[in-house]
Amino acid sequence: RKEVEQDPGPFNVPEGATVAFNCTYSNSASQSFFWYRQDCRKEPKLLMSVYSSGNEDGRFTAQLNRASQYISLLIRDSKLSDSATYLCVAKRGAGSYQLTFGKGTKLSVIP
Amino acid sequence: GAVVSQHPSRVICKSGTSVKIECRSLDFQATTMFWYRQFPKQSLMLMATSNEGSKATYEQGVEKDKFLINHASLTLSTLTVTSAHPEDSSFYICSAGGGESASYEQYFGPGTRLTVT
């Protein structure tokens, strides 16, 4: 079983739609979680951190459920520029650099 | 923010030759650098971790004699793919950690696309 699992998609949604991505992790030692965005043939870029209390950044909302080892990302009012692959990432401890990446979920926002 | 560069951004080489990829932290000192490989539609896979002045730590299944890593200074790490073969064609991404914040955050380079013909 992979340490971080995501639905690969693709998710094809019209502009303005709301779309949700899910991710599960298997290593209970993981303590921090993130969503990264990766455009085609580019490096991953940090989108946002994920907290149990949930956090929001504009149209993006992330949520962590430690009990079920589940992470989500909600994008509201999708824009064409949101088209990318979204990577779910787990990190070990506070004093660690170690990141484990999911395969990513591809999103295409259609005009 | 912390900036990491990679050079070259793209390289095409013939089978059997060696290719060197450079990773530089431009505005901070990176005590630790990481090398990842990403095949199409796959996740980033950590290949090795290098600390300045010491030998790199390779992940399971990564051949240390094929992927030579040198981290001779706090701002430069190099990855040399020796005797490259078509199956080594991939997107290689480095990241750097360190700096004054000690937040254990990784800053990613823009990646190098290697094609072995």
mmCIF file of C-alpha atoms in Angstrom:
data_model
loop_
_atom_site.group_PDB
_atom_site.id
_atom_site.type_symbol
_atom_site.label_atom_id
_atom_site.label_comp_id
_atom_site.label_asym_id
_atom_site.label_seq_id
_atom_site.Cartn_x
_atom_site.Cartn_y
_atom_site.Cartn_z
ATOM 1 C CA ARG A 1 0.000 0.000 0.000
ATOM 2 C CA LYS A 2 1.361 3.389 -0.946
ATOM 3 C CA GLU A 3 2.082 5.762 1.895
ATOM 4 C CA VAL A 4 0.052 8.608 0.377
ATOM 5 C CA GLU A 5 -2.795 7.762 -1.962
ATOM 6 C CA GLN A 6 -4.817 10.014 -4.197
ATOM 7 C CA ASP A 7 -7.371 9.596 -6.940
ATOM 8 C CA PRO A 8 -5.342 10.394 -10.080
ATOM 9 C CA GLY A 9 -8.315 11.863 -11.898
ATOM 10 C CA PRO A 10 -8.472 13.606 -14.248
ATOM 11 C CA PHE A 11 -11.163 15.856 -12.929
ATOM 12 C CA ASN A 12 -12.643 17.889 -15.762
ATOM 13 C CA VAL A 13 -14.829 20.652 -14.404
ATOM 14 C CA PRO A 14 -16.388 23.797 -15.883
ATOM 15 C CA GLU A 15 -15.289 27.222 -14.779
ATOM 16 C CA GLY A 16 -17.009 28.282 -11.602
ATOM 17 C CA ALA A 17 -17.529 24.749 -10.334
ATOM 18 C CA THR A 18 -16.563 23.500 -6.903
ATOM 19 C CA VAL A 19 -14.259 20.487 -6.864
ATOM 20 C CA ALA A 20 -12.952 18.368 -4.006
ATOM 21 C CA PHE A 21 -9.883 16.177 -3.856
ATOM 22 C CA ASN A 22 -9.239 13.483 -1.298
ATOM 23 C CA CYS A 23 -6.103 11.875 -0.016
ATOM 24 C CA THR A 24 -5.339 9.165 2.516
ATOM 25 C CA TYR A 25 -2.087 8.395 4.277
ATOM 26 C CA SER A 26 -1.007 5.175 5.890
ATOM 27 C CA ASN A 27 1.891 6.201 8.116
ATOM 28 C CA SER A 28 0.544 7.324 11.468
ATOM 29 C CA ALA A 29 3.959 8.851 12.203
ATOM 30 C CA SER A 30 3.211 11.575 9.665
ATOM 31 C CA GLN A 31 2.582 14.795 11.500
ATOM 32 C CA SER A 32 2.342 17.575 8.952
ATOM 33 C CA PHE A 33 0.456 17.675 5.708
ATOM 34 C CA PHE A 34 0.424 19.904 2.675
ATOM 35 C CA TRP A 35 -1.112 20.397 -0.699
ATOM 36 C CA TYR A 36 1.270 21.264 -3.509
ATOM 37 C CA ARG A 37 0.399 22.328 -6.991
ATOM 38 C CA GLN A 38 2.429 21.102 -9.954
ATOM 39 C CA ASP A 39 2.048 22.493 -13.432
ATOM 40 C CA CYS A 40 3.071 20.414 -16.420
ATOM 41 C CA ARG A 41 6.845 20.000 -16.627
ATOM 42 C CA LYS A 42 7.406 22.260 -13.627
ATOM 43 C CA GLU A 43 8.471 21.797 -10.039
ATOM 44 C CA PRO A 44 5.859 21.400 -7.279
ATOM 45 C CA LYS A 45 4.898 24.579 -5.451
ATOM 46 C CA LEU A 46 3.437 24.757 -1.987
ATOM 47 C CA LEU A 47 -0.245 25.625 -2.115
ATOM 48 C CA MET A 48 -1.143 25.374 1.543
ATOM 49 C CA SER A 49 -0.594 23.527 4.775
ATOM 50 C CA VAL A 50 -3.355 21.354 6.199
ATOM 51 C CA TYR A 51 -4.539 21.487 9.792
ATOM 52 C CA SER A 52 -7.046 19.500 11.809
ATOM 53 C CA SER A 53 -8.996 22.664 12.466
ATOM 54 C CA GLY A 54 -9.256 23.242 8.752
ATOM 55 C CA ASN A 55 -7.795 26.195 6.968
ATOM 56 C CA GLU A 56 -8.890 28.431 4.180
ATOM 57 C CA ASP A 57 -6.954 30.522 1.715
ATOM 58 C CA GLY A 58 -9.260 32.392 -0.602
ATOM 59 C CA ARG A 59 -11.084 29.848 -2.732
ATOM 60 C CA PHE A 60 -9.104 26.951 -1.283
ATOM 61 C CA THR A 61 -10.032 25.032 1.852
ATOM 62 C CA ALA A 62 -7.991 22.183 3.298
ATOM 63 C CA GLN A 63 -8.978 19.766 6.013
ATOM 64 C CA LEU A 64 -7.215 17.025 7.949
ATOM 65 C CA ASN A 65 -8.874 14.173 9.807
ATOM 66 C CA ARG A 66 -6.196 12.396 11.829
ATOM 67 C CA ALA A 67 -8.521 9.696 13.118
ATOM 68 C CA SER A 68 -9.314 8.475 9.619
ATOM 69 C CA GLN A 69 -5.953 9.579 8.149
ATOM 70 C CA TYR A 70 -7.720 11.565 5.509
ATOM 71 C CA ILE A 71 -6.936 14.906 3.900
ATOM 72 C CA SER A 72 -9.075 16.987 1.601
ATOM 73 C CA LEU A 73 -8.805 20.028 -0.616
ATOM 74 C CA LEU A 74 -11.805 21.996 -1.781
ATOM 75 C CA ILE A 75 -11.578 24.517 -4.595
ATOM 76 C CA ARG A 76 -14.512 26.866 -5.029
ATOM 77 C CA ASP A 77 -15.335 28.931 -8.091
ATOM 78 C CA SER A 78 -12.752 27.142 -10.248
ATOM 79 C CA LYS A 79 -10.676 29.255 -12.614
ATOM 80 C CA LEU A 80 -8.959 28.179 -15.788
ATOM 81 C CA SER A 81 -5.681 28.944 -14.052
ATOM 82 C CA ASP A 82 -6.439 26.285 -11.432
ATOM 83 C CA SER A 83 -5.737 23.593 -14.040
ATOM 84 C CA ALA A 84 -2.785 21.649 -12.676
ATOM 85 C CA THR A 85 -1.923 18.507 -10.762
ATOM 86 C CA TYR A 86 -2.503 18.722 -7.027
ATOM 87 C CA LEU A 87 -0.133 16.724 -4.843
ATOM 88 C CA CYS A 88 -0.964 15.557 -1.359
ATOM 89 C CA VAL A 89 2.168 15.510 0.789
ATOM 90 C CA ALA A 90 2.924 14.096 4.213
ATOM 91 C CA LYS A 91 5.829 15.037 6.422
ATOM 92 C CA ARG A 92 7.264 13.042 9.303
ATOM 93 C CA GLY A 93 8.114 14.964 12.431
ATOM 94 C CA ALA A 94 8.605 18.610 13.216
ATOM 95 C CA GLY A 95 12.373 18.183 13.058
ATOM 96 C CA SER A 96 12.410 16.370 9.750
ATOM 97 C CA TYR A 97 12.694 17.422 6.136
ATOM 98 C CA GLN A 98 11.278 14.136 4.875
ATOM 99 C CA LEU A 99 8.353 14.596 2.497
ATOM 100 C CA THR A 100 6.263 11.816 0.985
ATOM 101 C CA PHE A 101 4.347 12.749 -2.144
ATOM 102 C CA GLY A 102 1.161 11.296 -3.523
ATOM 103 C CA LYS A 103 0.897 10.719 -7.265
ATOM 104 C CA GLY A 104 -1.277 13.757 -7.646
ATOM 105 C CA THR A 105 -4.750 14.489 -8.887
ATOM 106 C CA LYS A 106 -5.030 16.171 -12.250
ATOM 107 C CA LEU A 107 -7.533 18.978 -12.591
ATOM 108 C CA SER A 108 -8.639 20.505 -15.865
ATOM 109 C CA VAL A 109 -10.932 23.505 -15.671
ATOM 110 C CA ILE A 110 -12.841 23.902 -18.898
ATOM 111 C CA PRO A 111 -14.177 27.193 -20.265
ATOM 112 C CA GLY B 1 11.780 33.642 -0.335
ATOM 113 C CA ALA B 2 14.448 31.012 -0.780
ATOM 114 C CA VAL B 3 15.430 30.469 -4.389
ATOM 115 C CA VAL B 4 16.873 27.279 -5.802
ATOM 116 C CA SER B 5 18.159 26.968 -9.342
ATOM 117 C CA GLN B 6 18.951 23.945 -11.454
ATOM 118 C CA HIS B 7 21.076 23.654 -14.532
ATOM 119 C CA PRO B 8 20.507 22.571 -17.208
ATOM 120 C CA SER B 9 16.731 22.756 -17.463
ATOM 121 C CA ARG B 10 16.716 20.244 -20.298
ATOM 122 C CA VAL B 11 19.331 17.864 -21.583
ATOM 123 C CA ILE B 12 19.395 15.237 -24.274
ATOM 124 C CA CYS B 13 22.252 12.774 -24.252
ATOM 125 C CA LYS B 14 23.219 9.551 -25.932
ATOM 126 C CA SER B 15 23.040 6.221 -24.214
ATOM 127 C CA GLY B 16 26.248 5.420 -22.357
ATOM 128 C CA THR B 17 27.266 8.991 -21.677
ATOM 129 C CA SER B 18 27.225 10.781 -18.324
ATOM 130 C CA VAL B 19 25.221 13.862 -17.452
ATOM 131 C CA LYS B 20 25.773 16.282 -14.604
ATOM 132 C CA ILE B 21 22.953 18.322 -13.089
ATOM 133 C CA GLU B 22 23.663 21.238 -10.778
ATOM 134 C CA CYS B 23 21.459 22.464 -7.966
ATOM 135 C CA ARG B 24 22.188 25.791 -6.305
ATOM 136 C CA SER B 25 20.630 27.629 -3.399
ATOM 137 C CA LEU B 26 20.910 31.263 -4.455
ATOM 138 C CA ASP B 27 20.108 33.244 -1.340
ATOM 139 C CA PHE B 28 20.612 30.879 1.570
ATOM 140 C CA GLN B 29 22.941 28.191 2.762
ATOM 141 C CA ALA B 30 21.531 24.720 2.303
ATOM 142 C CA THR B 31 22.823 22.258 4.831
ATOM 143 C CA THR B 32 20.748 19.522 3.263
ATOM 144 C CA MET B 33 19.801 18.945 -0.342
ATOM 145 C CA PHE B 34 17.501 16.368 -1.835
ATOM 146 C CA TRP B 35 17.286 14.769 -5.255
ATOM 147 C CA TYR B 36 13.995 13.489 -6.611
ATOM 148 C CA ARG B 37 13.000 11.756 -9.796
ATOM 149 C CA GLN B 38 9.551 11.907 -11.356
ATOM 150 C CA PHE B 39 8.405 9.656 -14.191
ATOM 151 C CA PRO B 40 5.337 10.656 -16.220
ATOM 152 C CA LYS B 41 2.122 10.465 -14.210
ATOM 153 C CA GLN B 42 4.037 9.286 -11.166
ATOM 154 C CA SER B 43 4.811 10.904 -7.845
ATOM 155 C CA LEU B 44 8.081 12.521 -6.951
ATOM 156 C CA MET B 45 10.336 9.825 -5.585
ATOM 157 C CA LEU B 46 13.196 10.727 -3.316
ATOM 158 C CA MET B 47 16.450 9.353 -4.658
ATOM 159 C CA ALA B 48 18.922 10.604 -2.097
ATOM 160 C CA THR B 49 19.606 13.097 0.649
ATOM 161 C CA SER B 50 22.920 14.889 0.850
ATOM 162 C CA ASN B 51 24.427 16.885 3.648
ATOM 163 C CA GLU B 52 27.211 19.316 2.953
ATOM 164 C CA GLY B 53 30.592 17.729 3.341
ATOM 165 C CA SER B 54 29.386 14.176 3.856
ATOM 166 C CA LYS B 55 28.295 11.239 1.771
ATOM 167 C CA ALA B 56 24.790 11.144 0.426
ATOM 168 C CA THR B 57 22.184 8.790 1.813
ATOM 169 C CA TYR B 58 20.464 6.885 -0.961
ATOM 170 C CA GLU B 59 16.951 5.522 -0.886
ATOM 171 C CA GLN B 60 16.379 1.837 -1.341
ATOM 172 C CA GLY B 61 16.690 0.752 -4.945
ATOM 173 C CA VAL B 62 18.748 3.755 -6.054
ATOM 174 C CA GLU B 63 22.219 2.791 -7.262
ATOM 175 C CA LYS B 64 24.769 5.045 -5.639
ATOM 176 C CA ASP B 65 27.422 4.180 -8.215
ATOM 177 C CA LYS B 66 25.122 5.209 -11.027
ATOM 178 C CA PHE B 67 23.779 8.384 -9.483
ATOM 179 C CA LEU B 68 26.760 10.214 -8.050
ATOM 180 C CA ILE B 69 25.959 13.038 -5.681
ATOM 181 C CA ASN B 70 28.382 15.676 -4.520
ATOM 182 C CA HIS B 71 27.491 18.371 -1.994
ATOM 183 C CA ALA B 72 30.790 20.150 -1.672
ATOM 184 C CA SER B 73 29.500 23.510 -0.514
ATOM 185 C CA LEU B 74 26.522 24.955 1.283
ATOM 186 C CA THR B 75 25.105 26.319 -1.947
ATOM 187 C CA LEU B 76 25.825 23.620 -4.509
ATOM 188 C CA SER B 77 24.957 19.978 -4.983
ATOM 189 C CA THR B 78 25.481 18.008 -8.162
ATOM 190 C CA LEU B 79 23.903 14.822 -9.447
ATOM 191 C CA THR B 80 25.786 12.897 -12.112
ATOM 192 C CA VAL B 81 23.923 10.206 -13.990
ATOM 193 C CA THR B 82 26.668 7.883 -15.152
ATOM 194 C CA SER B 83 26.371 5.652 -18.213
ATOM 195 C CA ALA B 84 22.866 6.903 -18.835
ATOM 196 C CA HIS B 85 20.314 4.640 -20.487
ATOM 197 C CA PRO B 86 16.888 5.413 -21.964
ATOM 198 C CA GLU B 87 15.189 4.182 -18.794
ATOM 199 C CA ASP B 88 16.954 6.994 -16.915
ATOM 200 C CA SER B 89 14.966 9.514 -18.923
ATOM 201 C CA SER B 90 12.963 11.391 -16.341
ATOM 202 C CA PHE B 91 12.338 14.721 -14.640
ATOM 203 C CA TYR B 92 14.970 15.277 -11.953
ATOM 204 C CA ILE B 93 14.161 17.817 -9.253
ATOM 205 C CA CYS B 94 16.372 19.005 -6.459
ATOM 206 C CA SER B 95 15.360 20.744 -3.289
ATOM 207 C CA ALA B 96 17.287 22.493 -0.593
ATOM 208 C CA GLY B 97 16.664 22.787 3.079
ATOM 209 C CA GLY B 98 18.230 24.891 5.769
ATOM 210 C CA GLY B 99 18.593 28.579 6.141
ATOM 211 C CA GLU B 100 18.054 30.664 9.200
ATOM 212 C CA SER B 101 14.421 29.813 9.799
ATOM 213 C CA ALA B 102 15.174 26.160 10.562
ATOM 214 C CA SER B 103 11.607 25.399 9.600
ATOM 215 C CA TYR B 104 12.687 22.181 7.911
ATOM 216 C CA GLU B 105 11.050 23.348 4.734
ATOM 217 C CA GLN B 106 12.251 22.192 1.358
ATOM 218 C CA TYR B 107 12.652 24.701 -1.453
ATOM 219 C CA PHE B 108 12.405 23.141 -4.878
ATOM 220 C CA GLY B 109 14.439 23.832 -7.959
ATOM 221 C CA PRO B 110 12.714 24.117 -11.348
ATOM 222 C CA GLY B 111 13.750 20.626 -12.409
ATOM 223 C CA THR B 112 15.845 19.121 -15.170
ATOM 224 C CA ARG B 113 14.279 17.064 -17.915
ATOM 225 C CA LEU B 114 16.681 14.356 -19.036
ATOM 226 C CA THR B 115 16.147 12.463 -22.261
ATOM 227 C CA VAL B 116 18.503 9.631 -23.082
ATOM 228 C CA THR B 117 18.420 8.504 -26.685
#
